[in-house]
Coordinates of C-alpha atoms (C1' of nucleotides) in Angstrom, one line a residue:
Chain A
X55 CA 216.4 83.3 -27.3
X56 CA 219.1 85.1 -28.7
X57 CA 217.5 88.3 -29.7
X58 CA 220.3 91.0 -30.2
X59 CA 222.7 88.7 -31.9
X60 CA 220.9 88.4 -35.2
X61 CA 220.4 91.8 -36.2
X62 CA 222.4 94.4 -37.4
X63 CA 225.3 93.7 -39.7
X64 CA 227.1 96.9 -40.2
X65 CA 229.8 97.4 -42.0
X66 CA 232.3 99.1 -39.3
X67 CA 235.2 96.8 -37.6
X68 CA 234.5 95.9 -34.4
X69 CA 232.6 99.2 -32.3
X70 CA 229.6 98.0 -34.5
X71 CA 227.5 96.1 -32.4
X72 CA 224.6 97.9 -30.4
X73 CA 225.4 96.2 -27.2
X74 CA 228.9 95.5 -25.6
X75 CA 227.5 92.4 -23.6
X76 CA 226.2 90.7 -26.8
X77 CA 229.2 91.0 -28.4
X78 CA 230.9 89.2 -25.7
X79 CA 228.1 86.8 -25.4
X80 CA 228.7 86.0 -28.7
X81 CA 232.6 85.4 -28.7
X82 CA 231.9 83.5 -25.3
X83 CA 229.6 81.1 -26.9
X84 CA 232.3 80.7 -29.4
X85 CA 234.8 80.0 -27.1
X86 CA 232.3 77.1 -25.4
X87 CA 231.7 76.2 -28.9
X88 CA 235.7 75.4 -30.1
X89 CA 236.1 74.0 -26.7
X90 CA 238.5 76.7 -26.1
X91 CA 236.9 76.6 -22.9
X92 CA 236.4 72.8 -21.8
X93 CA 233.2 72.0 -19.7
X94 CA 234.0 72.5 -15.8
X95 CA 236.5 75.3 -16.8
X96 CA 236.3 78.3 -14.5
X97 CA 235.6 81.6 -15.7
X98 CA 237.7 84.1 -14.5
X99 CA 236.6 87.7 -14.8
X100 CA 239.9 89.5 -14.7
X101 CA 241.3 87.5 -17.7
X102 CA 238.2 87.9 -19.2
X103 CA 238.0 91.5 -19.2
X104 CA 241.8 91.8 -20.6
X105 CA 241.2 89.5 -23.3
X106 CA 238.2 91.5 -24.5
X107 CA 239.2 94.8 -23.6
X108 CA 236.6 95.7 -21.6
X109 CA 235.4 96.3 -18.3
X110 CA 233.7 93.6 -15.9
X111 CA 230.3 94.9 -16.0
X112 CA 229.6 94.0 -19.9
X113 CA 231.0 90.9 -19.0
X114 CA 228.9 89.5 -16.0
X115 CA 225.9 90.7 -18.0
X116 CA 226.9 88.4 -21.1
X117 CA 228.1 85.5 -17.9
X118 CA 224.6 85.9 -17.0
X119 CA 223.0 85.2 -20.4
X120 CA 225.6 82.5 -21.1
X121 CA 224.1 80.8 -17.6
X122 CA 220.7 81.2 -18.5
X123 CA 221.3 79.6 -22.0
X124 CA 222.8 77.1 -20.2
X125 CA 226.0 76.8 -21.3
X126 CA 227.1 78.5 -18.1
X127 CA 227.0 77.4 -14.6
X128 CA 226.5 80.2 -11.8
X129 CA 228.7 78.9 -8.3
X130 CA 228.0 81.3 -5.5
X131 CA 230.8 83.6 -4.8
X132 CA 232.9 82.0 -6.9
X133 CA 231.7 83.0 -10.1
X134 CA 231.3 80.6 -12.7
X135 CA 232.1 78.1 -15.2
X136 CA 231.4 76.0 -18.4
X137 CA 228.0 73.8 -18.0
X138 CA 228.8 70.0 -18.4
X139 CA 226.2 67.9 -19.3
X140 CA 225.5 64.9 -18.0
X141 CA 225.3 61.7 -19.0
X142 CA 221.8 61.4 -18.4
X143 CA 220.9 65.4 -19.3
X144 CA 222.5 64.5 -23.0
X145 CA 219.6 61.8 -23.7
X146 CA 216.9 64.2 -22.3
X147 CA 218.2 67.0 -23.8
X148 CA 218.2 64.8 -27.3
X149 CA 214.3 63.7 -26.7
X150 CA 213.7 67.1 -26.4
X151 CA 215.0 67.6 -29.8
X152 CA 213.3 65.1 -30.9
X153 CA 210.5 66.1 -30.1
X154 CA 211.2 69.8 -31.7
X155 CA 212.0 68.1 -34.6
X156 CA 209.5 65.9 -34.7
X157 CA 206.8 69.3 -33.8
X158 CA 209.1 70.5 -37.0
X159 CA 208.2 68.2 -39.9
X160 CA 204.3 68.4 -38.9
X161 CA 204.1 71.7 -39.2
X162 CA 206.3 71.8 -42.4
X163 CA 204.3 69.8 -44.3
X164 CA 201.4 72.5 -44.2
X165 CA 203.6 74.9 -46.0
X166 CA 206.9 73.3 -47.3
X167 CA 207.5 74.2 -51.0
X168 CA 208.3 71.7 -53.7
X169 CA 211.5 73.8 -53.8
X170 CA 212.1 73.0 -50.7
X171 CA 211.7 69.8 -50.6
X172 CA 214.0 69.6 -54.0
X173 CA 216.6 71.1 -52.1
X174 CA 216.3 68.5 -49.3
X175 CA 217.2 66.0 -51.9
X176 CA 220.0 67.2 -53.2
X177 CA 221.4 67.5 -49.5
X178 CA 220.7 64.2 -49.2
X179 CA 222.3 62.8 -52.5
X180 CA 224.9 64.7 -51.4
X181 CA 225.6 63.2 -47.6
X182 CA 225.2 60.0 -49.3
X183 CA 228.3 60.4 -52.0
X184 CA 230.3 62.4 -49.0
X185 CA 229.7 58.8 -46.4
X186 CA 230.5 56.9 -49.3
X187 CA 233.7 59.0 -49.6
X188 CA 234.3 58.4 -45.9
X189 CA 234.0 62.3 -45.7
X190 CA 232.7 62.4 -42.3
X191 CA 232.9 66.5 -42.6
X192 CA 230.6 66.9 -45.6
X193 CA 228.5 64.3 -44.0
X194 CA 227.7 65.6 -40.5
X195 CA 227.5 68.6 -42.7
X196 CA 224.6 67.5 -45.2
X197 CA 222.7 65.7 -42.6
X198 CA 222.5 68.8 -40.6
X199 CA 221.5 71.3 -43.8
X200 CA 218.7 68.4 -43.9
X201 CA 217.4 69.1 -40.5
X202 CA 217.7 72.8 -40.2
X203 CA 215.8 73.3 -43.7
X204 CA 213.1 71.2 -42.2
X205 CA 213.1 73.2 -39.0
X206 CA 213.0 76.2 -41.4
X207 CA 210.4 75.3 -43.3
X208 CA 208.1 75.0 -40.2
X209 CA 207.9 78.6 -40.6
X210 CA 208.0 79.0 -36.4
X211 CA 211.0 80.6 -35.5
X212 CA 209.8 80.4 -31.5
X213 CA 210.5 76.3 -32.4
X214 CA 213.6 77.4 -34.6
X215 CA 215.1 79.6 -31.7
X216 CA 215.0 76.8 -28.4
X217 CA 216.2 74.6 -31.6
X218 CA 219.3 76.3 -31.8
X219 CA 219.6 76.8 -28.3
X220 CA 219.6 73.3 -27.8
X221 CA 221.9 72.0 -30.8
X222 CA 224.4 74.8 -29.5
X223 CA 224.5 73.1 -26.2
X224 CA 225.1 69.6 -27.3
X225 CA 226.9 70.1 -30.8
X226 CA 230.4 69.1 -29.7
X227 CA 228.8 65.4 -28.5
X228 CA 226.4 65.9 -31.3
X229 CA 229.0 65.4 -34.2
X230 CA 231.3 63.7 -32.4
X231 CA 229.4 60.7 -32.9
X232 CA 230.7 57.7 -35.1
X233 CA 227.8 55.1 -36.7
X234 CA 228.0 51.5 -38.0
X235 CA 227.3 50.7 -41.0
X236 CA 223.9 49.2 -39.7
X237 CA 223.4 52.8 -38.3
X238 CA 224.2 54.3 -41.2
X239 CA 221.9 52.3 -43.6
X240 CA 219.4 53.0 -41.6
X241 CA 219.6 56.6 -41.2
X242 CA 220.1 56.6 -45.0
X243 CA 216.5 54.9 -45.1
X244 CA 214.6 56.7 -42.8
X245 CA 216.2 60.2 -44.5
X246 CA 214.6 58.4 -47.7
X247 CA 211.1 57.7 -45.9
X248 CA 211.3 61.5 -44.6
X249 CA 211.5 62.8 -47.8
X250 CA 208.6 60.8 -49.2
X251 CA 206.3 62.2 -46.3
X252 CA 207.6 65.3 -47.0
X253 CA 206.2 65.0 -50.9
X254 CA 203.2 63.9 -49.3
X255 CA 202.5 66.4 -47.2
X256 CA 201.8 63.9 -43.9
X257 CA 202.9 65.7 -41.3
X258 CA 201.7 63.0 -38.2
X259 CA 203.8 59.9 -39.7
X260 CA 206.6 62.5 -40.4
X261 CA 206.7 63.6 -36.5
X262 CA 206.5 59.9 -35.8
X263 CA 209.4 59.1 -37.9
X264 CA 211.8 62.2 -37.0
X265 CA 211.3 61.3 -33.3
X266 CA 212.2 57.6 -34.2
X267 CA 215.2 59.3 -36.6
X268 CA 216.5 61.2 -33.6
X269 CA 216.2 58.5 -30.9
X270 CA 218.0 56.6 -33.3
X271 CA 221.1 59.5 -33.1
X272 CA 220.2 59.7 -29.8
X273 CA 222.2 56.1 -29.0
X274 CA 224.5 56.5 -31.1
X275 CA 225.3 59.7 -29.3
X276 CA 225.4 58.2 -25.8
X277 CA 227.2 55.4 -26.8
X278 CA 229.8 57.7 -27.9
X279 CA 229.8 59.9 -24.7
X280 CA 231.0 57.8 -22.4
X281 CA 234.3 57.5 -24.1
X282 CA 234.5 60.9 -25.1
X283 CA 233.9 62.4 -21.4
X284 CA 236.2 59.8 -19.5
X285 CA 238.6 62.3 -19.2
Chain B
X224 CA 222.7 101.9 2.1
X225 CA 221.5 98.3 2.8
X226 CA 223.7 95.0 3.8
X227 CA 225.1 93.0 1.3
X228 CA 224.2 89.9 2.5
X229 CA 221.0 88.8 3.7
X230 CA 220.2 85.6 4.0
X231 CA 223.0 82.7 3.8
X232 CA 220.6 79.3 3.0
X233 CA 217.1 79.3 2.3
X234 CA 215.7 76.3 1.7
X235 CA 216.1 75.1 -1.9
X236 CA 219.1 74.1 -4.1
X237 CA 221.3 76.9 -2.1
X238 CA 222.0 79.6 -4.8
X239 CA 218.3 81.3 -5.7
X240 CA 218.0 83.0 -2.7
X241 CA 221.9 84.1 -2.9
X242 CA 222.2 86.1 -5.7
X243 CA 220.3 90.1 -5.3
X244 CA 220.0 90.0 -9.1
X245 CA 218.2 86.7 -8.9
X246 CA 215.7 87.8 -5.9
X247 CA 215.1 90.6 -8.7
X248 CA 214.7 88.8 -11.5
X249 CA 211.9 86.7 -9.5
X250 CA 210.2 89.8 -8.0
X251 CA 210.1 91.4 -11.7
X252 CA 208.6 87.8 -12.9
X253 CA 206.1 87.8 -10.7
X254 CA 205.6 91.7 -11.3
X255 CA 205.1 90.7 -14.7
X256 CA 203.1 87.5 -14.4
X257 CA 200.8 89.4 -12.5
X258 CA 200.2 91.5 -14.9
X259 CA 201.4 94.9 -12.4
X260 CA 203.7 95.5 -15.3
X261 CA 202.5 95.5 -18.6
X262 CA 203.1 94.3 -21.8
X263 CA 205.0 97.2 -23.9
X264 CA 205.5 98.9 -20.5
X265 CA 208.8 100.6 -20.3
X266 CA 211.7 99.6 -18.2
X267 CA 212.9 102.6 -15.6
X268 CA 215.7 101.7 -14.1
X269 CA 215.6 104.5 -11.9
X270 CA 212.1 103.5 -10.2
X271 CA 213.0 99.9 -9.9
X272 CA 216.3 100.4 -7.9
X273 CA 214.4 102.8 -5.4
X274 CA 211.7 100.2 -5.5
X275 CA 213.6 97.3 -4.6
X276 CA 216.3 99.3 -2.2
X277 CA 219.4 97.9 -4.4
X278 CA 222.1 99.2 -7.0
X279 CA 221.5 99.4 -11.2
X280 CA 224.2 96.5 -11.6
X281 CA 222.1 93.5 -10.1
X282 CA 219.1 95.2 -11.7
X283 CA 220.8 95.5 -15.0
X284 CA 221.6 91.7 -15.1
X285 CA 218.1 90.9 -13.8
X286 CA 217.2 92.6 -16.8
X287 CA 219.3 90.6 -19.4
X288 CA 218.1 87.3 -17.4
X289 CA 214.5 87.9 -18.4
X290 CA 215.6 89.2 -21.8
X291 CA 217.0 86.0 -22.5
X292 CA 214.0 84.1 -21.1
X293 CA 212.2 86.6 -23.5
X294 CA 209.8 88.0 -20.9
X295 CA 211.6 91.5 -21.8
X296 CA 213.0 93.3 -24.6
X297 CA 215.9 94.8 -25.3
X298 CA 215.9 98.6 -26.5
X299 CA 219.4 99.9 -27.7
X300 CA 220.1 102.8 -25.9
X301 CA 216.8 102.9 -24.5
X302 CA 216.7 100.1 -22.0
X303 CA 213.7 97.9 -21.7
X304 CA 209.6 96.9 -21.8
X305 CA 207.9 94.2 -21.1
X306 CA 208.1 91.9 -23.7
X307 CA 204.2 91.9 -25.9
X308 CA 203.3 88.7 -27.8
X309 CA 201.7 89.2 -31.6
X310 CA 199.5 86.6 -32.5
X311 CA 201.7 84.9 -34.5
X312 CA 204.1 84.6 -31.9
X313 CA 201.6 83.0 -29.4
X314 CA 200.4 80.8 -31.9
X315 CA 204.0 79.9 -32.7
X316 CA 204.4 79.3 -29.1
X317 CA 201.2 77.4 -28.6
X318 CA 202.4 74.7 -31.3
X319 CA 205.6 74.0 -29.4
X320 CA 204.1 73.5 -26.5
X321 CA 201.8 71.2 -28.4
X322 CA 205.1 69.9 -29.6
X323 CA 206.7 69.3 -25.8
X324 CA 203.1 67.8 -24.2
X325 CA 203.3 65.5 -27.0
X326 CA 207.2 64.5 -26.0
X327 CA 206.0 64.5 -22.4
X328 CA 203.3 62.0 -23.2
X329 CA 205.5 60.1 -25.1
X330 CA 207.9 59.6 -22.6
X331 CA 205.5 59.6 -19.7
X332 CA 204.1 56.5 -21.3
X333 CA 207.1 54.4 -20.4
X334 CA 207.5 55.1 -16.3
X335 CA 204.6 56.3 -15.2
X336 CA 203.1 54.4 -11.9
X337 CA 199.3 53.5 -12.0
X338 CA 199.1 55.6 -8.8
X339 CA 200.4 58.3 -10.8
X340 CA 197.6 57.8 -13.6
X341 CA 194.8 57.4 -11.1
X342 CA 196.3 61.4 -9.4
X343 CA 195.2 62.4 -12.9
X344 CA 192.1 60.1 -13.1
X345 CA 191.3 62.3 -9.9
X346 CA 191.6 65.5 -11.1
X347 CA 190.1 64.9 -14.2
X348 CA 186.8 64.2 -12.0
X349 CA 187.4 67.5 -10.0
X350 CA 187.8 69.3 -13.3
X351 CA 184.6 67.9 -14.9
X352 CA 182.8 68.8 -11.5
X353 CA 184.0 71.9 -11.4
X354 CA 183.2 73.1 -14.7
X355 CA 179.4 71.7 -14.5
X356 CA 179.6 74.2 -11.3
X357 CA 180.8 76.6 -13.6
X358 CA 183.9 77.4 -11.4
X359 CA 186.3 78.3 -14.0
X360 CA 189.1 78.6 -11.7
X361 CA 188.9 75.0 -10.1
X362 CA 188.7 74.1 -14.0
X363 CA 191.8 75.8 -15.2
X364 CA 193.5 74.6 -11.9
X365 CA 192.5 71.0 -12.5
X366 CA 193.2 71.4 -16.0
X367 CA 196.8 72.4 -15.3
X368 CA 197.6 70.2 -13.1
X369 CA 196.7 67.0 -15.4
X370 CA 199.2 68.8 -17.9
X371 CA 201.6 69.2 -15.1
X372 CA 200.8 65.6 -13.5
X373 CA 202.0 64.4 -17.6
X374 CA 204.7 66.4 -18.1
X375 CA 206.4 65.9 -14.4
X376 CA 205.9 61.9 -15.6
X377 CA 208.1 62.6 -18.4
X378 CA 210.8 62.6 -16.3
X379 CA 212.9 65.1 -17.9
X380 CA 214.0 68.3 -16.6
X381 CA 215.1 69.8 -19.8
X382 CA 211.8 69.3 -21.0
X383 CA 209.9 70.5 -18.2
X384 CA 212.2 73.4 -17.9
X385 CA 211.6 74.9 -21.4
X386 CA 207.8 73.8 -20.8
X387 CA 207.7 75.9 -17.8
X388 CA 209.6 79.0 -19.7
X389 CA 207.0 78.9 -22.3
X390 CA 204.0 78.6 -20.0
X391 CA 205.2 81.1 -18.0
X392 CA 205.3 83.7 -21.1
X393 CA 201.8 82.8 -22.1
X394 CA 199.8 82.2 -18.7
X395 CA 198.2 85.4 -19.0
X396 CA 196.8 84.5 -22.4
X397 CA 195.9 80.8 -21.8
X398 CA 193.8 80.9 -19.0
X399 CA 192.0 83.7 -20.2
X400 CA 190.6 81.7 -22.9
X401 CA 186.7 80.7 -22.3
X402 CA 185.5 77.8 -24.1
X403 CA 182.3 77.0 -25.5
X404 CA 179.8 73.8 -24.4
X405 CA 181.5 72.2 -27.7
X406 CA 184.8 72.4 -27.0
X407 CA 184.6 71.9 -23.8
X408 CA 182.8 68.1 -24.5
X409 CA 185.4 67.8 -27.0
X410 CA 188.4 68.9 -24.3
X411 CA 187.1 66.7 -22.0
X412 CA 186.3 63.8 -24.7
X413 CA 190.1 63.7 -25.4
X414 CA 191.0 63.8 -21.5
X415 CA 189.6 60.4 -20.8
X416 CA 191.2 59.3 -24.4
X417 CA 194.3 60.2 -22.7
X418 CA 193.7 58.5 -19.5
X419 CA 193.0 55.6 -21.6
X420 CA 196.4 55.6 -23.7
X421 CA 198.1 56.5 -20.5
X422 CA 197.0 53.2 -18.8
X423 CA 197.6 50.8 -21.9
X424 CA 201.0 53.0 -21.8
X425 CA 201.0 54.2 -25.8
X426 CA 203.1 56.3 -25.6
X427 CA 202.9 57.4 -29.7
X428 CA 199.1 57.4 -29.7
X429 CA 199.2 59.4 -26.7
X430 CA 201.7 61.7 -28.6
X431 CA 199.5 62.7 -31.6
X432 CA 196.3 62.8 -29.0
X433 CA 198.1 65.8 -27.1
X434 CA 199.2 67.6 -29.7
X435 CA 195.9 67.8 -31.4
X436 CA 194.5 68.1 -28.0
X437 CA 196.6 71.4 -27.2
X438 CA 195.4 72.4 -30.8
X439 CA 192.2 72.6 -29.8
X440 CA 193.0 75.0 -27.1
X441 CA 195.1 76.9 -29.3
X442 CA 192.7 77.9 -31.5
X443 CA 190.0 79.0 -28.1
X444 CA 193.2 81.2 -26.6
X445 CA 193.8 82.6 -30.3
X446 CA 190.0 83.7 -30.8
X447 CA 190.2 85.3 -27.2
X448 CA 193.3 86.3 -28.0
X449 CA 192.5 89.8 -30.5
X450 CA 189.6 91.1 -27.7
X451 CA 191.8 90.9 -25.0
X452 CA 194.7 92.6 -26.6
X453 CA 192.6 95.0 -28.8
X454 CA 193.7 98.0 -25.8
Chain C
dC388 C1' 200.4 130.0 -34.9
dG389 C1' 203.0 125.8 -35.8
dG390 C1' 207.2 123.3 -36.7
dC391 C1' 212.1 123.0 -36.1
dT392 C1' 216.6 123.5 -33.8
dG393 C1' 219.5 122.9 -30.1
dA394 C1' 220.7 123.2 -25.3
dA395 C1' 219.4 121.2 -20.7
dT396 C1' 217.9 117.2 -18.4
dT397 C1' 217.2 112.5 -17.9
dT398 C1' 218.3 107.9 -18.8
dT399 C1' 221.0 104.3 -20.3
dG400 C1' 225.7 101.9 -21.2
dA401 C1' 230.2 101.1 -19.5
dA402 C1' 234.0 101.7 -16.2
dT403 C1' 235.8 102.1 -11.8
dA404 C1' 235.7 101.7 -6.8
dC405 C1' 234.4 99.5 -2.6
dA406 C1' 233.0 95.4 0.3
dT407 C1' 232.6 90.5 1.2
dT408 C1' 233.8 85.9 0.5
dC409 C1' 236.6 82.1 -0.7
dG410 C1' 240.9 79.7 -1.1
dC411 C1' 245.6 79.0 -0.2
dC412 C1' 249.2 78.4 3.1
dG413 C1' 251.9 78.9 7.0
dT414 C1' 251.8 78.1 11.8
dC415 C1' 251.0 75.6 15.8
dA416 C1' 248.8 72.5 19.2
dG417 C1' 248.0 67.6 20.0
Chain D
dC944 C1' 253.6 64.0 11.9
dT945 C1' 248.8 65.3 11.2
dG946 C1' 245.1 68.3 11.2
dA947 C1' 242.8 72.6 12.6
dC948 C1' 242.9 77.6 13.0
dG949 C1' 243.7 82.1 11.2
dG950 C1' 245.9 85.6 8.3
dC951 C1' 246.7 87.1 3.6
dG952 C1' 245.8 87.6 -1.2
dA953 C1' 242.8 87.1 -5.0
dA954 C1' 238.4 86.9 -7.0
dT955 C1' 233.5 87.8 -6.8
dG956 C1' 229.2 90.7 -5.6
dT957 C1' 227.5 95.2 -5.3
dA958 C1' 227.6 100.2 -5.4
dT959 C1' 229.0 104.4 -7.4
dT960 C1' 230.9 107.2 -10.9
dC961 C1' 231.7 108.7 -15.7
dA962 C1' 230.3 109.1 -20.5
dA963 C1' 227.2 109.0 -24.3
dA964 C1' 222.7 108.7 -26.3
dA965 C1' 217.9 110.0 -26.0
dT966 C1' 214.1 112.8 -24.4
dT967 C1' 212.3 117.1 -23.2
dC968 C1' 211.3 121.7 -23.7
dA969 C1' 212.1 126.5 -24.6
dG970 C1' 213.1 129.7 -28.0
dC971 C1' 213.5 130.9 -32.8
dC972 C1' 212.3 131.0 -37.5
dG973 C1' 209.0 130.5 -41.2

DNA sequence: CGGCTGAATTTTGAATACATTCGCCGTCAG
DNA sequence: CTGACGGCGAATGTATTCAAAATTCAGCCG
């Protein structure tokens, strides 16, 4: 998915990247990411260009990119603007990644390492102190070091890549998202039961349980939404 | 030169047809898919606006459209080539879409109509006939359309979006794959397991079934995989 | 005779220029 | 007073131009 943007880290200031139109892909994503730019906002070219210096051509190409990632909407003749997701596009786009994640822990299991799995554990030891310390920051923060070691430990990076692609599409509702106690305890359980499949090495009743773990996010997400997009 | 604009509406969701660099982008798909351009084949930019009767700039962002969707690569400073798939990569992809069939069955489990389960009890007939006619290209059409039939059943876009991407990138390789008496039983074996799930509507049986089952063809598109690419 | 250097040519990357289209807003008829 | 028509300005879609990097190829040196 997003092939230019990983490689080369030079050392120079700013002329470093290969390609003008991934470097502006790159802030632009940004931009969507911060909510600098809010979903439904208009992109307009001429601003655009100032801010970044450039000229329009670098900049359609990155507009372009953005829309085929999705996080851009193409409007005939009148350019574009930020992709908003729908109510109803959130919980398929979460299945999805539940089922990504779920494809993740079976094929992790064929090759994770006991490091690895160590490692998983002392994430989660640590997201449980940090929702004990009602730091929400360092929670959403473990739980996601969780997930993307698991995803990394699939050894597919095809998987890893429409992974990302997805997560950077929903992350502002993703960790927006406030549980219950209830929720919580059971997340805490299920991150438990994980880790035990993980140890041994049973990759179809861990794809069984991550799709349950996500589904489980999944309302708690949506319940959220509404509230958060009633703008 | 040429006019601008074409066409106003075509039939369809009303900005395809609009955009030049999107009529490019599907010509070069199909350009591609067809196997006209090959993988590794190099990107003139030159040829391909005299070819199609347009400018560089529509071309140029039909180019980073099909980058992004990874049917091209991006060479810095030396423009593009079809993107080639190493066998890692395909068998990367082949375990994802293992990984979306299985969502799709999943979630196909909970809406699906009987009338929609006996469309695939119908095809799966055709296909059977068809092979023991040896018509391998009823087969594979049967065949896809079952996988279709599940996946439109799902009910999610998102998912059958990304589905069609990765299909799309690995056609050429998947239905060049010949089976053997053995896997064939064994293909067709699971097909009726599925119709079976399908109708008592389980969806997490049917989950692991597809998985395994698109394992199975994996490992037939894989062996075929190193002769046909051996150029 | 072969490999290397470097200038000419080609090709790509980016900027600018041109051509439509859309949207705003004032005007005017009903 | 309301709503439709049309002109004007701004923004988008496409083409063309400019600049830099790569490829080619001829001539030179070893």
């Amino acid at each position: 998915m997003r092939r230019g943007t990983m490689n080369k880290i030079e050392a120079g200031i700013g002329i470093s990247r290969r390609y003008l139109h991934d470097q502006v892909a790159d802030r632009m994503r940004e931009l969507i990411r911060s909510g600098e730019m809010e979903p439904k906002a208009r992109i307009n070219e001429g601003e655009l260009t100032e801010r970044f210096g450039i000229s329009r051509t670098p900049l359609r190409e990155a507009i372009k990119i953005l829309a085929t990632e999705g996080l851009l909407e193409l409007l005939p003749n009148r350019g574009a603007r930020v992709a908003s997701i729908s109510e109803t596009e959130l919980e398929e786009m979460m299945e999805v990644i539940a089922g990504l994640e779920a494809t993740a822990g079976d094929l992790a299991c064929r090759t994770i390492s006991d490091a690895e799995i160590d490692a998983i554990v002392t994430d989660h030891e640590a997201m449980v102190l940090a929702w004990k310390a009602s730091n929400e920051a360092g929670y959403f923060s473990h739980n996601r070091r969780i997930h993307e070691a698991i995803m990394a430990a699939s050894r597919n990076t095809v998987l890893a890549n429409i992974y990302a692609s997805l997560s950077g599409r929903i992350q502002r509702s993703r960790y927006s998202a406030h549980q219950t106690p209830d929720q919580w305890s059971r997340a805490i359980a299920e991150h438990e039961r994980m880790i035990e499949l993980l140890r041994a090495r049973d990759g179809a009743a861990l794809a069984v349980l991550l799709r349950e773990h996500i589904r489980g996010k999944k309302s708690v997400i949506a319940a959220n939404y509404g509230a958060a997009e009633a703008v």
